[in-house]
XYZ file of C-alpha atoms in Angstrom:
468
model
C -109.997 -12.233 37.641
C -110.120 -8.960 35.702
C -109.288 -10.611 32.368
C -111.867 -13.332 32.906
C -114.589 -10.820 33.798
C -113.775 -8.488 30.907
C -113.722 -11.329 28.357
C -117.121 -12.534 29.584
C -118.523 -9.067 28.888
C -116.658 -8.786 25.579
C -118.277 -12.014 24.365
C -121.713 -10.367 24.713
C -120.945 -7.584 22.223
C -122.157 -8.062 18.621
C -119.456 -8.532 16.000
C -119.294 -5.966 13.167
C -120.353 -7.613 9.931
C -119.605 -4.898 7.378
C -116.596 -2.690 6.803
C -118.657 0.373 7.739
C -119.683 -1.163 11.054
C -116.053 -1.718 11.970
C -115.068 1.800 10.877
C -117.878 3.386 12.910
C -117.451 0.878 15.763
C -121.208 0.775 16.177
C -121.030 -1.972 18.820
C -117.961 -0.584 20.690
C -116.150 -3.898 20.202
C -113.159 -2.259 18.495
C -112.659 0.274 21.308
C -112.937 -2.472 23.931
C -110.354 -4.634 22.157
C -107.955 -1.689 21.867
C -108.335 -0.818 25.566
C -107.924 -4.464 26.538
C -104.565 -4.660 24.756
C -103.471 -1.492 26.605
C -104.442 -3.110 29.897
C -102.489 -6.358 29.381
C -99.408 -4.724 27.814
C -97.481 -4.238 31.130
C -98.073 -7.884 32.036
C -96.942 -8.992 28.575
C -93.811 -6.907 28.935
C -93.057 -8.594 32.250
C -93.588 -12.039 30.698
C -91.323 -11.097 27.787
C -88.558 -10.034 30.162
C -88.873 -13.314 32.014
C -88.427 -15.144 28.722
C -85.397 -13.082 27.749
C -82.210 -15.097 27.816
C -80.250 -12.060 29.007
C -82.251 -12.090 32.226
C -81.363 -15.642 33.257
C -78.983 -14.684 36.068
C -81.487 -12.340 37.691
C -84.234 -14.900 37.146
C -82.318 -17.675 38.881
C -81.621 -15.373 41.810
C -85.293 -14.345 42.080
C -86.613 -17.886 41.865
C -84.268 -19.372 44.413
C -87.131 -19.662 46.868
C -89.515 -21.011 44.215
C -92.225 -18.461 45.093
C -91.427 -15.988 42.282
C -91.023 -18.852 39.813
C -94.567 -19.948 40.542
C -95.800 -16.397 40.030
C -94.072 -16.244 36.636
C -95.632 -19.534 35.575
C -99.029 -18.299 36.691
C -98.551 -15.051 34.742
C -97.699 -16.967 31.555
C -100.617 -19.312 32.119
C -103.121 -16.485 32.564
C -101.863 -14.676 29.465
C -102.045 -17.909 27.487
C -105.636 -18.458 28.669
C -106.400 -14.875 27.658
C -105.017 -15.411 24.148
C -106.854 -18.668 23.676
C -110.159 -17.163 24.811
C -109.852 -14.168 22.503
C -108.940 -16.422 19.563
C -112.213 -18.247 20.164
C -114.248 -15.139 21.033
C -114.414 -12.702 19.386
C -111.751 -13.465 16.757
C -113.294 -16.705 15.506
C -116.460 -14.800 14.584
C -114.741 -11.623 13.357
C -114.114 -11.078 9.656
C -110.572 -9.738 9.437
C -110.212 -7.304 6.541
C -107.036 -6.934 4.516
C -105.168 -3.595 4.483
C -106.315 -2.972 0.902
C -109.933 -3.144 2.060
C -109.559 -1.380 5.395
C -106.164 0.328 5.952
C -106.815 1.029 9.651
C -108.518 -2.014 11.167
C -108.669 -2.174 14.984
C -109.707 -5.826 14.859
C -106.788 -6.796 12.602
C -104.447 -4.941 14.974
C -106.015 -6.748 17.922
C -105.464 -10.141 16.253
C -101.816 -9.256 15.534
C -101.315 -8.246 19.165
C -102.731 -11.556 20.377
C -100.257 -13.466 18.188
C -97.463 -11.287 19.557
C -98.491 -12.085 23.137
C -98.293 -15.799 22.376
C -94.644 -15.319 21.465
C -94.047 -13.267 24.608
C -95.231 -16.115 26.836
C -92.982 -18.613 25.064
C -95.494 -20.241 22.717
C -94.158 -21.093 19.263
C -96.652 -20.469 16.447
C -95.533 -23.528 14.426
C -95.834 -25.683 17.538
C -99.360 -24.407 18.139
C -100.495 -24.708 14.523
C -99.034 -28.169 14.016
C -100.318 -29.273 17.403
C -102.388 -32.152 15.891
C -99.284 -33.703 14.293
C -96.643 -33.040 16.938
C -96.211 -34.810 20.236
C -95.892 -32.058 22.771
C -93.872 -32.475 25.931
C -95.608 -32.332 29.276
C -96.044 -28.728 30.410
C -96.086 -28.147 34.171
C -99.038 -26.198 35.452
C -102.656 -26.597 36.439
C -104.071 -26.611 32.904
C -104.800 -29.852 31.107
C -103.701 -30.142 27.473
C -107.153 -29.670 25.899
C -107.928 -26.770 28.223
C -104.572 -25.149 27.567
C -104.914 -25.440 23.776
C -108.644 -25.449 22.827
C -109.283 -26.783 19.327
C -111.498 -23.861 18.318
C -108.764 -21.412 19.308
C -106.086 -23.281 17.343
C -108.384 -23.355 14.290
C -108.855 -19.589 14.585
C -105.074 -19.161 14.875
C -104.514 -21.243 11.729
C -106.948 -19.040 9.799
C -105.168 -15.857 10.928
C -101.747 -17.191 9.918
C -102.477 -19.046 6.665
C -105.321 -16.930 5.266
C -104.472 -13.435 6.509
C -100.708 -14.050 6.890
C -100.539 -12.403 10.294
C -97.156 -12.876 12.019
C -95.738 -13.968 8.656
C -92.386 -12.360 9.495
C -91.951 -14.708 12.468
C -93.334 -17.882 10.869
C -90.759 -20.169 9.187
C -91.317 -20.985 5.526
C -89.539 -24.348 5.616
C -92.644 -26.480 6.060
C -93.851 -28.298 2.948
C -97.334 -27.582 1.564
C -98.297 -31.207 2.241
C -97.243 -30.982 5.899
C -99.195 -27.754 6.345
C -102.242 -29.289 4.647
C -102.157 -32.404 6.848
C -102.035 -30.295 9.979
C -104.645 -27.799 8.822
C -107.113 -30.572 7.999
C -107.742 -30.907 11.737
C -108.473 -27.186 12.000
C -110.604 -27.229 8.823
C -112.645 -30.117 10.202
C -113.348 -28.143 13.384
C -114.513 -25.101 11.403
C -116.633 -26.913 8.810
C -118.412 -29.006 11.428
C -120.001 -25.875 12.920
C -123.313 -24.421 11.655
C -122.376 -20.720 11.934
C -121.794 -18.974 8.602
C -118.646 -17.245 9.892
C -117.085 -20.587 10.885
C -118.025 -22.208 7.569
C -116.561 -19.266 5.660
C -113.275 -19.540 7.540
C -113.148 -23.300 7.098
C -113.590 -22.955 3.338
C -110.956 -20.203 3.152
C -108.423 -22.199 5.175
C -109.052 -25.331 3.078
C -108.620 -23.383 -0.152
C -105.413 -21.655 0.990
C -103.970 -24.964 2.196
C -104.815 -26.733 -1.081
C -103.680 -24.006 -3.488
C -100.026 -24.440 -2.541
C -100.157 -28.188 -3.257
C -99.202 -29.343 -6.767
C -102.027 -30.756 -8.895
C -102.182 -34.552 -8.926
C -99.635 -34.931 -6.124
C -101.609 -36.064 -3.061
C -101.077 -39.827 -2.598
C -103.844 -42.344 -1.975
C -102.604 -43.260 1.507
C -103.790 -39.838 2.744
C -107.323 -41.230 2.505
C -106.443 -43.484 5.440
C -106.292 -40.332 7.599
C -109.700 -39.661 9.104
C -109.886 -35.935 8.313
C -109.311 -36.491 4.585
C -112.652 -38.323 4.573
C -114.620 -36.326 7.152
C -113.794 -32.915 5.641
C -115.294 -33.852 2.220
C -118.422 -35.020 4.054
C -118.611 -31.648 5.785
C -118.130 -29.987 2.394
C -121.061 -31.957 1.005
C -123.258 -30.589 3.803
C -122.143 -27.056 2.972
C -122.843 -27.587 -0.746
C -126.266 -29.107 -0.226
C -127.926 -27.682 2.897
C -126.221 -24.358 3.661
C -128.818 -21.592 3.144
C -126.266 -19.063 1.810
C -125.722 -19.332 -1.944
C -122.204 -17.885 -1.880
C -121.076 -20.476 0.688
C -122.574 -23.314 -1.368
C -120.778 -22.012 -4.465
C -117.516 -21.629 -2.552
C -117.919 -25.142 -1.166
C -118.278 -26.614 -4.657
C -115.196 -24.715 -5.843
C -113.087 -26.005 -2.947
C -114.481 -29.527 -3.413
C -113.298 -29.578 -7.039
C -109.953 -28.068 -6.041
C -109.397 -30.914 -3.585
C -110.189 -33.495 -6.282
C -107.690 -31.887 -8.652
C -104.908 -32.190 -6.069
C -105.270 -35.978 -5.685
C -103.069 -38.461 -7.526
C -104.845 -40.718 -10.035
C -105.191 -43.653 -7.617
C -106.343 -41.286 -4.866
C -109.018 -39.858 -7.197
C -110.206 -43.383 -7.956
C -110.504 -44.329 -4.286
C -112.054 -40.983 -3.387
C -114.733 -41.405 -6.068
C -115.523 -44.884 -4.722
C -115.881 -43.510 -1.203
C -118.096 -40.578 -2.218
C -120.421 -42.750 -4.321
C -120.800 -45.027 -1.325
C -121.389 -42.368 1.340
C -122.740 -39.106 -0.121
C -126.406 -40.203 -0.475
C -127.181 -37.100 -2.503
C -128.105 -37.232 -6.177
C -126.469 -33.911 -7.029
C -123.174 -34.854 -5.389
C -123.207 -38.303 -6.971
C -123.875 -36.715 -10.362
C -120.938 -34.364 -9.842
C -118.658 -37.288 -8.938
C -119.778 -39.220 -12.030
C -118.982 -36.179 -14.184
C -115.488 -36.161 -12.680
C -115.141 -39.876 -13.419
C -116.020 -39.176 -17.046
C -113.338 -36.477 -17.203
C -110.731 -38.863 -15.776
C -111.660 -41.596 -18.268
C -111.471 -39.077 -21.106
C -107.986 -38.016 -19.962
C -106.868 -41.663 -19.715
C -108.053 -42.389 -23.274
C -106.003 -39.549 -24.737
C -102.862 -40.700 -26.616
C -99.968 -41.137 -24.204
C -102.092 -40.664 -21.071
C -102.943 -44.279 -20.325
C -103.325 -45.231 -16.654
C -104.463 -48.403 -14.919
C -107.119 -46.795 -12.723
C -109.526 -45.275 -15.253
C -109.408 -47.946 -17.934
C -109.333 -51.721 -18.013
C -109.998 -54.074 -15.124
C -109.643 -51.492 -12.342
C -112.276 -49.255 -13.882
C -115.008 -51.902 -13.979
C -115.780 -51.971 -10.195
C -116.174 -48.190 -10.308
C -118.475 -48.399 -13.347
C -120.622 -50.965 -11.543
C -121.187 -48.455 -8.747
C -122.094 -45.793 -11.314
C -124.422 -47.903 -13.444
C -126.885 -48.894 -10.775
C -130.207 -47.621 -9.457
C -130.511 -47.113 -5.674
C -133.923 -48.849 -5.490
C -134.011 -50.697 -8.791
C -137.065 -50.053 -10.994
C -138.805 -48.310 -8.054
C -136.116 -45.609 -7.811
C -137.562 -42.087 -7.610
C -136.252 -40.795 -10.942
C -137.057 -37.158 -10.202
C -135.228 -37.196 -6.888
C -132.270 -39.033 -8.455
C -132.314 -37.086 -11.726
C -128.745 -35.710 -11.484
C -127.228 -39.107 -10.825
C -129.296 -40.855 -13.513
C -128.557 -38.272 -16.217
C -124.816 -38.183 -15.505
C -124.728 -41.995 -15.539
C -126.475 -42.044 -18.908
C -124.172 -39.356 -20.288
C -121.138 -41.368 -19.160
C -122.488 -44.564 -20.729
C -123.273 -42.772 -23.990
C -119.744 -41.292 -23.985
C -118.154 -44.715 -23.426
C -119.978 -46.530 -26.221
C -119.150 -43.693 -28.637
C -115.558 -43.015 -27.578
C -114.314 -46.550 -26.871
C -114.340 -48.708 -29.982
C -115.528 -52.308 -29.685
C -112.318 -53.566 -31.251
C -110.189 -51.711 -28.668
C -112.364 -51.983 -25.543
C -109.872 -49.956 -23.476
C -112.357 -49.237 -20.711
C -113.864 -52.723 -20.686
C -117.324 -51.279 -21.318
C -118.127 -53.757 -24.098
C -117.196 -56.722 -21.917
C -119.386 -55.358 -19.130
C -122.283 -54.180 -21.300
C -124.545 -57.184 -20.782
C -124.328 -56.690 -17.000
C -125.050 -52.972 -17.364
C -128.128 -53.786 -19.431
C -129.426 -56.094 -16.699
C -128.588 -53.936 -13.668
C -129.108 -50.454 -15.068
C -130.716 -50.031 -18.477
C -133.581 -52.542 -18.156
C -134.566 -51.480 -14.599
C -134.389 -47.860 -15.750
C -136.712 -48.619 -18.650
C -139.185 -50.302 -16.297
C -138.936 -47.406 -13.853
C -139.553 -44.880 -16.627
C -142.668 -46.683 -17.795
C -144.023 -46.953 -14.243
C -143.296 -43.305 -13.444
C -144.750 -41.999 -16.699
C -147.933 -44.031 -16.271
C -148.340 -42.789 -12.702
C -147.829 -39.127 -13.570
C -150.060 -39.332 -16.659
C -152.792 -40.768 -14.471
C -152.309 -37.955 -11.938
C -152.356 -35.383 -14.729
C -155.567 -36.755 -16.157
C -157.208 -36.789 -12.718
C -156.096 -33.227 -11.992
C -157.452 -31.938 -15.292
C -160.790 -33.680 -14.708
C -160.999 -32.214 -11.199
C -160.316 -28.768 -12.610
C -163.283 -29.036 -14.946
C -165.556 -29.869 -12.027
C -164.549 -26.792 -10.054
C -166.590 -23.644 -10.382
C -163.581 -21.331 -10.036
C -159.981 -21.430 -11.134
C -158.869 -20.296 -7.666
C -159.669 -23.643 -6.113
C -156.790 -25.235 -4.224
C -155.910 -28.891 -4.805
C -153.953 -31.385 -2.748
C -152.412 -34.141 -4.874
C -150.338 -37.142 -3.824
C -147.471 -38.134 -6.138
C -145.151 -41.006 -5.397
C -146.631 -41.441 -1.926
C -145.922 -37.823 -0.945
C -148.522 -35.088 -0.693
C -147.369 -32.184 -2.823
C -147.719 -28.644 -1.442
C -151.195 -27.219 -1.993
C -151.357 -25.159 -5.150
C -153.808 -24.025 -7.783
C -154.829 -26.510 -10.457
C -152.817 -24.639 -13.111
C -149.629 -24.892 -11.044
C -150.298 -28.544 -10.341
C -150.795 -29.313 -14.028
C -147.618 -27.425 -14.902
C -145.607 -29.434 -12.335
C -146.944 -32.723 -13.690
C -146.138 -31.703 -17.275
C -142.616 -30.796 -16.152
C -142.173 -34.252 -14.608
C -143.343 -35.943 -17.807
C -140.922 -33.795 -19.809
C -138.107 -34.978 -17.530
C -139.014 -38.606 -18.209
C -138.948 -37.883 -21.957
C -135.464 -36.386 -21.581
C -134.180 -39.473 -19.732
C -135.746 -41.784 -22.301
C -134.248 -39.920 -25.252
C -130.711 -40.531 -23.954
C -131.537 -44.141 -23.072
C -132.901 -44.782 -26.566
C -129.774 -43.283 -28.120
C -127.574 -45.622 -26.064
C -129.677 -48.617 -27.085
C -129.289 -47.625 -30.746
C -125.512 -47.282 -30.401
C -125.120 -50.664 -28.726
C -127.369 -52.412 -31.240
C -125.316 -51.107 -34.168
C -122.149 -52.588 -32.668
C -123.684 -55.842 -31.487
C -122.309 -57.727 -34.436
C -118.717 -56.874 -33.566
C -116.657 -58.876 -31.107
C -115.154 -56.865 -28.257
C -111.444 -56.952 -27.655
C -110.031 -59.806 -25.559
C -111.005 -60.493 -21.959
C -109.721 -58.041 -19.392
C -107.425 -59.331 -16.679
C -106.627 -57.605 -13.387
C -103.595 -55.403 -13.686
C -100.781 -55.448 -11.155
C -100.300 -52.155 -9.323
């Protein structure tokens, strides 16, 4: 009852955000955590003695009636509940600082003590951390499995062990990086699915630490059949695109690229297919297309040939790339990143891959690309430019009619009402849009010139599906 009451009060205290706040203990959280450890220490010592193998004879004598045995189980259960609650609050929200940053950290000491208590009550750290992958035996007691081992608490524990290396002297180093990654993906998914900055930060750190130990290009494609290897990238996309903190968005992009680098060639191919199908974000799609270009470039290097980024296997991926979401009516400004990266990839292919070699199959597929991508893009460009030129002309005429330059205009572009702004700002925005269309058209024209020059040449023989 005491532990439950104290933890309820502890959860109400603000968490120190800066190093100085922890040093000065401005919210009294550090002092409370230190006193709490002092309070539970005698009970932990009793639980440790009960676990000691040298005490088995005395234990069997004490528990002959079964009453003391029940008390021991209840003691272990209450201490386990205490550890799990503190791992969730406050430790999941606390930023643990390394000894180099803060030599004397009460919160780091508190976290270490909690991990020590887990061992005292007979809980194995590897068993807890790899809980998602291991089938645990039934544990007698009044706690159900999910109540006994809350997912948030296990995610917090994984961050303490793998990022801050707490309890490293008691944690075996025999587990492979791939096994650790597979298990941690469950914890990472829990952390990245939360909106709080502290949880997102810890999810990104745990993902990075888990990936760094894995060899580049080693993760097999069958991992993508595991749910978390698809849901975690989706969570990463949300961090990269909608998180308000710039440093978290930047960190998310770094970890996203790191995860791509760790995949085997076939896994990269399948991952790119999945992301192009599900991301629904122009910037992310553009980033994926840039990665596809890099993989094709690597495959075309002498001695680096592979079946996934050239030939018949590449064509289905290229068809996904060279398409417009809404055909000629696609919003080119909203989809600018995807459109420009697609054009850059197409320009690269027609320059790099000779017609007589046709390693990528681009020359066999070119007539389809013209019909599904280049011609609709040309129509869309003409429609968009005409619309924006008309809006620009109308805005400039309206400006002349106004008696003051401070007049505020409301203009509708592409069916959406743009934010109210002065006429000068509106004209500048419309000019910027027209400049963007010119930039798209310049690349498109260059591609058309390159393909026309080589039209007289016959592409290399028909591509046939390759056996994997």
